[in-house]
């Protein structure tokens, strides 16, 4: 099935084509029809599966049709998200898919001045994308009127609960009309998330679960390398030098570490930037833009900034430190191999992180392929030897071969 076969407005089809979206991904295939039929949807799908467009396409279609046939007023759809980055990213998808349609979109979030957001709100909008806190603030001050809302979309609900947004969500729901369509998305599911989901969607909600067995998308090839803590920066240096043309997103455990790795790279003449919670919003956006354009090739991030990042062509994710929470592994490596692209990820695991690796493997329900590294070999980097043989690609090819072989054997 291709998008051109869907009953969608010509404008939307054109926009999808311009974005290079020809066929729906699994989650899109499963959720677009029920959303168009105005049913509630409860979907478990992680980032990278195309889950944003899975609700943006049908929401734009529904609202565009509505505005063609009737005069409407007020906000008709609200999208609740945990972070500013995700809010901006979803807004971008709404703007792209909704280009030349009648649907007007606005994004609001905390940490910036309210006034410009209020001015835009007063002009009239159809879709509001926001973090729960700022949305609740604006609603309780009377700047956001929610009595015409027909659709509530909650994205990355699990992350919202982790950030302590439960009360804000509940407070906000009180402002919403009881009769509405609810679209609930979460990357993971547990009792607490189920409870929240069932309190929001109706009992006939369509339930969709994408890739429950292996939470890492199939198009991402990921491996682990055992690297001693003190050697990690040398190994990163070597990796960057051997792969000068690829865009690498590096994850570290803390802000301090992010800055430290950045400095270490600077000392050896490798340009990098950091993105973490201590940085101003504008600064984060600027760095992300440089990375998006490809001017910046090496970006060092913490988990806090991880969820919202969607940079279409991150070639490689490096877990410089393993994440503290197993589930974050999935979110980190999910920054590469988005949509139908292929992606690669490598985790540096020190002796003291081996217990965490086991936890991650349990969470994934599988072992992670091990990339064998000869310590003496990368130690050469320390001596700044440039002409080390480029074995990297061969090793990755071997892993791919082994995976294929294993798959063949299982069949
Ligand atoms: P998401 O899971 O919403 O974060 O989307 C992940 C990535 O997949 C984004 O970079 C999208 O641009 C891309 N994408 C989403 N849907 C499609 C599609 N049908 N075909 C190709 N790429 C897609």
CSV table of C-alpha atoms and ligand atoms in Angstrom, one decimal:
chain,number,residue,atom,x,y,z
A,1,UNK,CA,0.0,0.0,0.0
A,2,UNK,CA,1.3,3.4,-0.9
A,3,UNK,CA,0.2,6.9,0.4
A,4,UNK,CA,-1.1,7.7,-3.1
A,5,UNK,CA,-3.8,4.9,-2.5
A,6,UNK,CA,-5.0,6.5,0.7
A,7,UNK,CA,-8.0,8.8,0.8
A,8,UNK,CA,-6.1,11.9,1.7
A,9,UNK,CA,-6.3,15.4,0.5
A,10,UNK,CA,-4.2,16.1,-2.6
A,11,UNK,CA,-2.2,18.7,-0.7
A,12,UNK,CA,-1.2,16.1,2.0
A,13,UNK,CA,-0.3,13.6,-0.7
A,14,UNK,CA,1.9,16.1,-2.4
A,15,UNK,CA,3.6,17.0,0.9
A,16,UNK,CA,4.3,13.4,1.8
A,17,UNK,CA,5.8,12.9,-1.6
A,18,UNK,CA,8.0,16.0,-1.1
A,19,UNK,CA,9.1,14.6,2.2
A,20,UNK,CA,10.1,11.3,0.5
A,21,UNK,CA,7.3,9.3,2.3
A,22,UNK,CA,6.0,6.9,-0.2
A,23,UNK,CA,4.8,3.9,1.8
A,24,UNK,CA,3.4,4.0,5.4
A,25,UNK,CA,5.6,2.4,8.1
A,26,UNK,CA,4.1,-0.3,10.2
A,27,UNK,CA,2.7,2.0,12.8
A,28,UNK,CA,1.3,4.3,10.1
A,29,UNK,CA,-0.3,1.5,8.3
A,30,UNK,CA,-2.0,0.4,11.5
A,31,UNK,CA,-3.0,3.7,13.0
A,32,UNK,CA,-4.0,6.0,10.1
A,33,UNK,CA,-7.3,4.2,9.2
A,34,UNK,CA,-8.7,4.1,12.8
A,35,UNK,CA,-7.7,7.7,13.4
A,36,UNK,CA,-9.5,8.8,10.2
A,37,UNK,CA,-12.6,6.8,11.4
A,38,UNK,CA,-12.3,9.0,14.6
A,39,UNK,CA,-11.5,6.1,16.9
A,40,UNK,CA,-9.3,6.2,20.0
A,41,UNK,CA,-5.9,4.7,19.6
A,42,UNK,CA,-3.4,3.3,22.2
A,43,UNK,CA,-0.1,2.7,20.5
A,44,UNK,CA,3.1,1.3,21.9
A,45,UNK,CA,5.8,2.4,19.5
A,46,UNK,CA,9.2,3.8,20.0
A,47,UNK,CA,10.7,6.8,18.2
A,48,UNK,CA,12.1,5.9,14.8
A,49,UNK,CA,9.1,3.9,13.8
A,50,UNK,CA,7.4,6.8,12.1
A,51,UNK,CA,5.0,7.3,15.0
A,52,UNK,CA,4.8,11.1,14.6
A,53,UNK,CA,3.4,11.0,11.1
A,54,UNK,CA,1.2,8.1,12.2
A,55,UNK,CA,-1.0,10.7,14.0
A,56,UNK,CA,-0.1,13.9,12.2
A,57,UNK,CA,-1.3,12.6,8.7
A,58,UNK,CA,-4.8,11.6,9.8
A,59,UNK,CA,-5.2,14.6,12.2
A,60,UNK,CA,-4.3,17.1,9.4
A,61,UNK,CA,-6.6,15.2,7.0
A,62,UNK,CA,-9.6,15.3,9.5
A,63,UNK,CA,-9.1,19.0,10.3
A,64,UNK,CA,-8.5,20.1,6.7
A,65,UNK,CA,-11.7,18.4,5.6
A,66,UNK,CA,-13.6,19.9,8.5
A,67,UNK,CA,-12.4,23.4,7.7
A,68,UNK,CA,-13.3,23.0,4.0
A,69,UNK,CA,-16.9,22.3,4.8
A,70,UNK,CA,-17.7,24.5,7.9
A,71,UNK,CA,-16.6,27.6,9.7
A,72,UNK,CA,-14.8,26.5,12.8
A,73,UNK,CA,-13.3,28.2,15.8
A,74,UNK,CA,-10.9,27.4,18.6
A,75,UNK,CA,-8.2,24.9,19.1
A,76,UNK,CA,-9.3,21.5,17.7
A,77,UNK,CA,-6.4,19.3,18.5
A,78,UNK,CA,-3.8,19.4,21.3
A,79,UNK,CA,-0.7,17.4,21.3
A,80,UNK,CA,1.0,16.9,24.7
A,81,UNK,CA,4.7,16.1,24.7
A,82,UNK,CA,7.3,15.8,27.4
A,83,UNK,CA,10.1,18.1,26.0
A,84,UNK,CA,10.5,21.3,24.0
A,85,UNK,CA,12.7,19.5,21.5
A,86,UNK,CA,9.9,16.9,20.8
A,87,UNK,CA,7.3,19.8,20.7
A,88,UNK,CA,9.4,21.6,18.0
A,89,UNK,CA,10.0,18.4,16.1
A,90,UNK,CA,6.3,17.4,16.0
A,91,UNK,CA,5.4,21.0,15.0
A,92,UNK,CA,7.8,20.7,12.1
A,93,UNK,CA,6.1,17.5,10.9
A,94,UNK,CA,2.7,19.2,11.2
A,95,UNK,CA,3.9,22.2,9.2
A,96,UNK,CA,5.4,20.0,6.5
A,97,UNK,CA,2.4,17.6,6.2
A,98,UNK,CA,-0.1,20.5,6.6
A,99,UNK,CA,1.6,22.8,4.1
A,100,UNK,CA,-1.0,24.5,1.8
A,101,UNK,CA,-3.8,22.9,3.8
A,102,UNK,CA,-6.2,24.9,6.0
A,103,UNK,CA,-4.7,23.6,9.2
A,104,UNK,CA,-2.8,26.2,11.4
A,105,UNK,CA,-0.3,24.9,14.0
A,106,UNK,CA,1.4,26.4,17.0
A,107,UNK,CA,3.9,25.2,19.4
A,108,UNK,CA,4.3,26.5,23.0
A,109,UNK,CA,6.6,25.4,25.8
A,110,UNK,CA,8.0,26.7,29.0
A,111,UNK,CA,11.3,28.5,29.6
A,112,UNK,CA,10.6,31.2,27.1
A,113,UNK,CA,8.4,34.4,27.3
A,114,UNK,CA,4.7,33.9,27.1
A,115,UNK,CA,3.8,37.1,25.3
A,116,UNK,CA,4.7,36.1,21.7
A,117,UNK,CA,2.9,32.7,22.2
A,118,UNK,CA,-0.2,34.5,23.5
A,119,UNK,CA,-0.2,36.8,20.4
A,120,UNK,CA,-0.1,33.8,18.1
A,121,UNK,CA,-2.8,32.1,20.0
A,122,UNK,CA,-5.1,35.1,19.7
A,123,UNK,CA,-4.8,34.9,15.9
A,124,UNK,CA,-6.5,31.5,16.0
A,125,UNK,CA,-5.0,28.1,15.5
A,126,UNK,CA,-6.2,24.5,15.0
A,127,UNK,CA,-3.4,22.4,16.5
A,128,UNK,CA,-1.5,23.2,19.6
A,129,UNK,CA,1.6,21.3,20.5
A,130,UNK,CA,2.9,21.9,24.0
A,131,UNK,CA,4.5,20.6,27.1
A,132,UNK,CA,1.9,20.0,29.8
A,133,UNK,CA,3.2,22.6,32.3
A,134,UNK,CA,3.1,25.6,29.9
A,135,UNK,CA,-0.2,24.4,28.4
A,136,UNK,CA,-1.7,24.2,31.8
A,137,UNK,CA,-0.4,27.7,32.7
A,138,UNK,CA,-1.8,29.3,29.6
A,139,UNK,CA,-5.1,27.4,30.0
A,140,UNK,CA,-5.6,28.4,33.6
A,141,UNK,CA,-4.9,32.1,32.7
A,142,UNK,CA,-7.6,31.8,30.1
A,143,UNK,CA,-5.3,32.3,27.1
A,144,UNK,CA,-5.9,28.8,25.7
A,145,UNK,CA,-9.5,27.9,25.3
A,146,UNK,CA,-9.9,24.2,25.2
A,147,UNK,CA,-13.7,23.8,24.9
A,148,UNK,CA,-13.6,23.1,21.1
A,149,UNK,CA,-10.9,20.4,21.4
A,150,UNK,CA,-11.9,17.3,19.5
A,151,UNK,CA,-8.6,15.5,19.5
A,152,UNK,CA,-6.1,14.9,22.3
A,153,UNK,CA,-2.8,13.3,21.3
A,154,UNK,CA,-0.4,12.3,24.0
A,155,UNK,CA,3.1,11.5,22.8
A,156,UNK,CA,5.9,9.7,24.7
A,157,UNK,CA,3.6,9.2,27.7
A,158,UNK,CA,6.2,7.1,29.5
A,159,UNK,CA,8.7,9.9,29.3
A,160,UNK,CA,6.1,12.4,30.6
A,161,UNK,CA,5.4,10.2,33.6
A,162,UNK,CA,9.2,9.9,34.3
A,163,UNK,CA,9.5,13.7,34.2
A,164,UNK,CA,6.7,14.0,36.8
A,165,UNK,CA,4.1,15.4,34.5
A,166,UNK,CA,1.2,13.2,35.7
A,167,UNK,CA,-0.4,15.9,37.8
A,168,UNK,CA,-0.2,18.5,35.0
A,169,UNK,CA,-1.7,16.0,32.6
A,170,UNK,CA,-4.6,15.3,35.0
A,171,UNK,CA,-5.1,19.0,35.7
A,172,UNK,CA,-5.2,19.8,32.0
A,173,UNK,CA,-7.7,17.0,31.2
A,174,UNK,CA,-10.2,18.8,33.3
A,175,UNK,CA,-10.3,21.7,30.8
A,176,UNK,CA,-11.0,19.3,27.9
A,177,UNK,CA,-14.4,18.3,26.6
A,178,UNK,CA,-15.3,14.8,27.7
A,179,UNK,CA,-16.4,13.9,24.2
A,180,UNK,CA,-13.2,13.7,22.3
A,181,UNK,CA,-10.9,11.4,20.3
A,182,UNK,CA,-7.8,10.4,22.2
A,183,UNK,CA,-4.5,9.2,20.7
A,184,UNK,CA,-2.1,7.8,23.2
A,185,UNK,CA,1.5,7.0,22.3
A,186,UNK,CA,4.2,5.5,24.5
A,187,UNK,CA,7.5,3.8,23.8
A,188,UNK,CA,7.1,1.4,26.6
A,189,UNK,CA,4.3,0.0,28.7
A,190,UNK,CA,4.0,-0.8,32.4
A,191,UNK,CA,1.2,-0.7,35.0
A,192,UNK,CA,1.4,3.0,35.6
A,193,UNK,CA,1.3,3.9,31.9
A,194,UNK,CA,-1.6,1.5,31.4
A,195,UNK,CA,-3.5,3.2,34.2
A,196,UNK,CA,-3.0,6.6,32.6
A,197,UNK,CA,-3.8,5.3,29.1
A,198,UNK,CA,-7.0,3.6,30.2
A,199,UNK,CA,-8.1,6.7,32.1
A,200,UNK,CA,-7.8,8.7,28.8
A,201,UNK,CA,-8.9,6.5,26.0
A,202,UNK,CA,-12.3,4.9,25.6
A,203,UNK,CA,-13.0,1.2,26.1
A,204,UNK,CA,-13.2,0.6,22.3
A,205,UNK,CA,-9.8,2.1,21.7
A,206,UNK,CA,-7.7,0.4,19.0
A,207,UNK,CA,-4.6,-1.1,20.5
A,208,UNK,CA,-1.4,-1.2,18.5
A,209,UNK,CA,1.9,-2.7,19.6
A,210,UNK,CA,4.9,-2.3,17.4
A,211,UNK,CA,7.9,-4.7,17.7
A,212,UNK,CA,7.4,-5.9,21.2
A,213,UNK,CA,10.2,-8.5,21.1
A,214,UNK,CA,13.2,-6.5,19.9
A,215,UNK,CA,12.7,-2.9,20.9
A,216,UNK,CA,15.6,-1.8,18.7
A,217,UNK,CA,14.4,-1.2,15.2
A,218,UNK,CA,15.5,-3.9,12.7
A,219,UNK,CA,17.4,-1.4,10.5
A,220,UNK,CA,19.8,-0.5,13.3
A,221,UNK,CA,22.9,-2.6,13.6
A,222,UNK,CA,24.3,-2.2,17.1
A,223,UNK,CA,27.3,-3.6,18.8
A,224,UNK,CA,29.2,-3.3,22.0
A,225,UNK,CA,33.0,-2.9,22.4
A,226,UNK,CA,34.8,-3.5,25.7
A,227,UNK,CA,36.9,-0.4,26.2
A,228,UNK,CA,38.4,0.6,29.5
A,229,UNK,CA,37.1,3.8,31.1
A,230,UNK,CA,40.3,5.7,30.7
A,231,UNK,CA,40.7,4.6,27.1
A,232,UNK,CA,37.3,5.7,25.9
A,233,UNK,CA,38.4,9.1,24.6
A,234,UNK,CA,41.3,7.6,22.6
A,235,UNK,CA,38.9,5.2,21.1
A,236,UNK,CA,36.4,7.9,20.2
A,237,UNK,CA,39.2,9.9,18.7
A,238,UNK,CA,40.3,7.0,16.6
A,239,UNK,CA,36.8,6.3,15.5
A,240,UNK,CA,36.2,9.9,14.4
A,241,UNK,CA,39.5,10.0,12.5
A,242,UNK,CA,38.7,6.8,10.7
A,243,UNK,CA,35.2,8.0,9.8
A,244,UNK,CA,35.7,11.7,8.9
A,245,UNK,CA,32.6,12.1,6.8
A,246,UNK,CA,29.9,10.6,9.0
A,247,UNK,CA,27.6,12.3,11.5
A,248,UNK,CA,28.2,10.9,15.0
A,249,UNK,CA,26.0,11.4,18.0
A,250,UNK,CA,27.7,10.5,21.2
A,251,UNK,CA,25.9,9.9,24.4
A,252,UNK,CA,27.5,10.4,27.8
A,253,UNK,CA,26.1,10.0,31.3
A,254,UNK,CA,26.3,13.6,32.7
A,255,UNK,CA,26.6,17.2,31.6
A,256,UNK,CA,30.1,17.4,33.2
A,257,UNK,CA,31.2,14.4,31.2
A,258,UNK,CA,29.8,15.9,28.0
A,259,UNK,CA,31.9,19.0,28.5
A,260,UNK,CA,34.9,16.9,29.4
A,261,UNK,CA,34.7,14.7,26.3
A,262,UNK,CA,34.2,17.8,24.2
A,263,UNK,CA,37.4,19.4,25.7
A,264,UNK,CA,39.3,16.1,25.1
A,265,UNK,CA,38.3,16.2,21.5
A,266,UNK,CA,39.3,19.8,21.2
A,267,UNK,CA,42.7,19.1,22.5
A,268,UNK,CA,43.4,16.6,19.7
A,269,UNK,CA,41.9,19.0,17.1
A,270,UNK,CA,38.5,17.4,16.6
A,271,UNK,CA,35.6,19.8,16.6
A,272,UNK,CA,32.5,18.9,18.6
A,273,UNK,CA,29.7,20.5,20.5
A,274,UNK,CA,27.6,19.5,23.4
A,275,UNK,CA,23.9,19.5,24.1
A,276,UNK,CA,22.4,19.1,27.6
A,277,UNK,CA,20.0,20.5,30.1
A,278,UNK,CA,22.3,23.3,31.2
A,279,UNK,CA,22.3,24.9,27.8
A,280,UNK,CA,20.0,27.7,26.9
A,281,UNK,CA,17.2,26.7,24.6
A,282,UNK,CA,18.5,28.9,21.8
A,283,UNK,CA,22.0,27.5,22.1
A,284,UNK,CA,20.6,24.0,21.9
A,285,UNK,CA,18.6,24.8,18.8
A,286,UNK,CA,21.7,26.4,17.1
A,287,UNK,CA,23.9,23.4,17.8
A,288,UNK,CA,21.2,21.1,16.6
A,289,UNK,CA,20.8,23.1,13.4
A,290,UNK,CA,24.6,23.0,12.7
A,291,UNK,CA,24.5,19.2,13.2
A,292,UNK,CA,21.4,18.9,11.0
A,293,UNK,CA,23.1,20.8,8.2
A,294,UNK,CA,26.2,18.7,8.6
A,295,UNK,CA,28.5,21.6,9.4
A,296,UNK,CA,29.0,19.9,12.8
A,297,UNK,CA,29.9,16.3,12.6
A,298,UNK,CA,30.3,15.3,16.2
A,299,UNK,CA,27.6,16.1,18.8
A,300,UNK,CA,27.9,15.0,22.4
A,301,UNK,CA,24.6,14.7,24.3
A,302,UNK,CA,23.1,13.5,27.6
A,303,UNK,CA,20.0,11.4,27.9
A,304,UNK,CA,17.9,14.4,28.9
A,305,UNK,CA,18.3,15.9,25.5
A,306,UNK,CA,18.1,12.5,23.7
A,307,UNK,CA,14.4,11.9,23.3
A,308,UNK,CA,13.4,14.9,21.3
A,309,UNK,CA,16.2,14.8,18.8
A,310,UNK,CA,15.3,13.8,15.3
A,311,UNK,CA,18.0,14.5,12.9
A,312,UNK,CA,17.2,12.6,9.8
A,313,UNK,CA,20.7,11.4,9.0
A,314,UNK,CA,22.6,10.6,12.1
A,315,UNK,CA,24.9,7.9,10.7
A,316,UNK,CA,26.3,6.6,13.9
A,317,UNK,CA,25.3,6.6,17.6
A,318,UNK,CA,28.0,6.0,20.1
A,319,UNK,CA,27.2,5.2,23.7
A,320,UNK,CA,30.4,6.6,25.2
A,321,UNK,CA,28.9,5.6,28.6
A,322,UNK,CA,26.2,3.0,28.9
A,323,UNK,CA,22.9,4.6,30.0
A,324,UNK,CA,21.8,4.2,33.7
A,325,UNK,CA,18.4,3.1,32.6
A,326,UNK,CA,18.2,0.1,30.2
A,327,UNK,CA,15.3,1.6,28.3
A,328,UNK,CA,17.3,4.6,27.4
A,329,UNK,CA,19.5,2.4,25.3
A,330,UNK,CA,16.6,2.0,22.9
A,331,UNK,CA,16.0,5.7,22.8
A,332,UNK,CA,19.7,6.5,22.2
A,333,UNK,CA,20.3,4.0,19.4
A,334,UNK,CA,16.9,5.0,18.0
A,335,UNK,CA,18.4,8.3,17.0
A,336,UNK,CA,20.0,6.6,14.0
A,337,UNK,CA,18.2,4.4,11.4
A,338,UNK,CA,15.1,6.6,11.4
A,339,UNK,CA,12.2,5.7,9.1
A,340,UNK,CA,13.5,3.4,6.3
A,341,UNK,CA,17.2,4.4,6.7
A,342,UNK,CA,19.9,2.1,8.0
A,343,UNK,CA,21.6,3.0,11.2
A,344,UNK,CA,24.6,1.9,13.3
A,345,UNK,CA,25.4,2.2,17.0
A,346,UNK,CA,28.3,1.2,19.1
A,347,UNK,CA,28.5,1.1,22.9
A,348,UNK,CA,31.7,1.5,24.8
A,349,UNK,CA,31.4,-0.8,27.8
A,350,UNK,CA,34.0,-0.6,30.6
A,351,UNK,CA,34.5,-3.3,33.2
A,352,UNK,CA,32.4,-1.4,35.8
A,353,UNK,CA,29.5,-1.1,33.3
A,354,UNK,CA,29.2,-4.8,32.6
A,355,UNK,CA,26.3,-5.3,35.0
A,356,UNK,CA,24.4,-2.5,33.2
A,357,UNK,CA,25.1,-4.3,29.9
A,358,UNK,CA,23.5,-7.4,31.2
A,359,UNK,CA,20.4,-5.3,32.3
A,360,UNK,CA,20.2,-3.8,28.8
A,361,UNK,CA,20.4,-7.2,27.2
A,362,UNK,CA,17.7,-8.5,29.5
A,363,UNK,CA,15.5,-5.5,28.5
A,364,UNK,CA,16.2,-6.2,24.8
A,365,UNK,CA,15.6,-9.9,25.2
A,366,UNK,CA,18.8,-10.5,23.2
A,367,UNK,CA,22.6,-10.4,23.4
A,368,UNK,CA,24.3,-7.4,21.7
A,369,UNK,CA,26.9,-8.3,19.2
A,370,UNK,CA,30.4,-7.8,20.5
A,371,UNK,CA,32.9,-5.9,18.4
A,372,UNK,CA,36.3,-7.4,19.3
A,373,UNK,CA,38.9,-4.8,19.7
A,374,UNK,CA,42.6,-5.4,20.1
A,375,UNK,CA,43.6,-2.9,22.8
A,376,UNK,CA,47.1,-2.5,21.5
A,377,UNK,CA,45.6,-1.5,18.2
A,378,UNK,CA,43.6,1.5,19.5
A,379,UNK,CA,46.4,2.3,21.9
A,380,UNK,CA,48.2,3.4,18.7
A,381,UNK,CA,45.9,6.4,18.6
A,382,UNK,CA,47.5,7.5,21.8
A,383,UNK,CA,50.7,7.7,20.0
A,384,UNK,CA,48.9,9.6,17.2
A,385,UNK,CA,49.7,7.0,14.5
A,386,UNK,CA,47.5,8.0,11.6
A,387,UNK,CA,48.0,5.1,9.3
A,388,UNK,CA,46.3,2.3,11.3
A,389,UNK,CA,44.7,-0.2,9.0
A,390,UNK,CA,41.0,0.5,8.4
A,391,UNK,CA,39.6,-2.6,9.8
A,392,UNK,CA,36.5,-1.1,11.1
A,393,UNK,CA,34.3,-1.6,8.1
A,394,UNK,CA,35.5,-5.2,7.7
A,395,UNK,CA,34.5,-5.9,11.3
A,396,UNK,CA,31.0,-4.4,10.9
A,397,UNK,CA,30.6,-6.4,7.6
A,398,UNK,CA,31.5,-9.5,9.6
A,399,UNK,CA,28.9,-8.8,12.2
A,400,UNK,CA,26.3,-8.3,9.5
A,401,UNK,CA,27.3,-11.6,7.9
A,402,UNK,CA,27.1,-13.4,11.2
A,403,UNK,CA,23.6,-11.9,11.9
A,404,UNK,CA,22.4,-13.0,8.5
A,405,UNK,CA,23.8,-16.4,9.1
A,406,UNK,CA,22.1,-16.7,12.5
A,407,UNK,CA,18.8,-15.6,11.1
A,408,UNK,CA,19.1,-18.1,8.3
A,409,UNK,CA,19.8,-20.8,10.9
A,410,UNK,CA,16.8,-19.9,13.0
A,411,UNK,CA,14.4,-20.2,10.0
B,1,LIG,P1,9.4,9.2,14.3
B,1,LIG,O1,9.3,7.8,14.7
B,1,LIG,O2,8.1,9.8,14.1
B,1,LIG,O3,10.4,10.0,15.1
B,1,LIG,O4,10.0,9.2,12.8
B,1,LIG,C1,11.3,8.7,12.5
B,1,LIG,C2,11.8,9.1,11.2
B,1,LIG,O5,11.2,8.4,10.1
B,1,LIG,C3,11.6,10.6,10.8
B,1,LIG,O6,12.9,11.1,10.4
B,1,LIG,C4,10.7,10.6,9.7
B,1,LIG,O7,11.0,11.7,8.8
B,1,LIG,C5,10.9,9.2,9.0
B,1,LIG,N1,9.6,8.7,8.4
B,1,LIG,C6,8.4,8.6,9.1
B,1,LIG,N2,7.5,8.1,8.3
B,1,LIG,C7,8.1,7.7,7.1
B,1,LIG,C8,7.7,7.1,5.9
B,1,LIG,N3,6.5,6.6,5.7
B,1,LIG,N4,8.7,6.8,5.0
B,1,LIG,C9,9.9,7.3,5.1
B,1,LIG,N5,10.4,7.9,6.3
B,1,LIG,C10,9.5,8.1,7.3
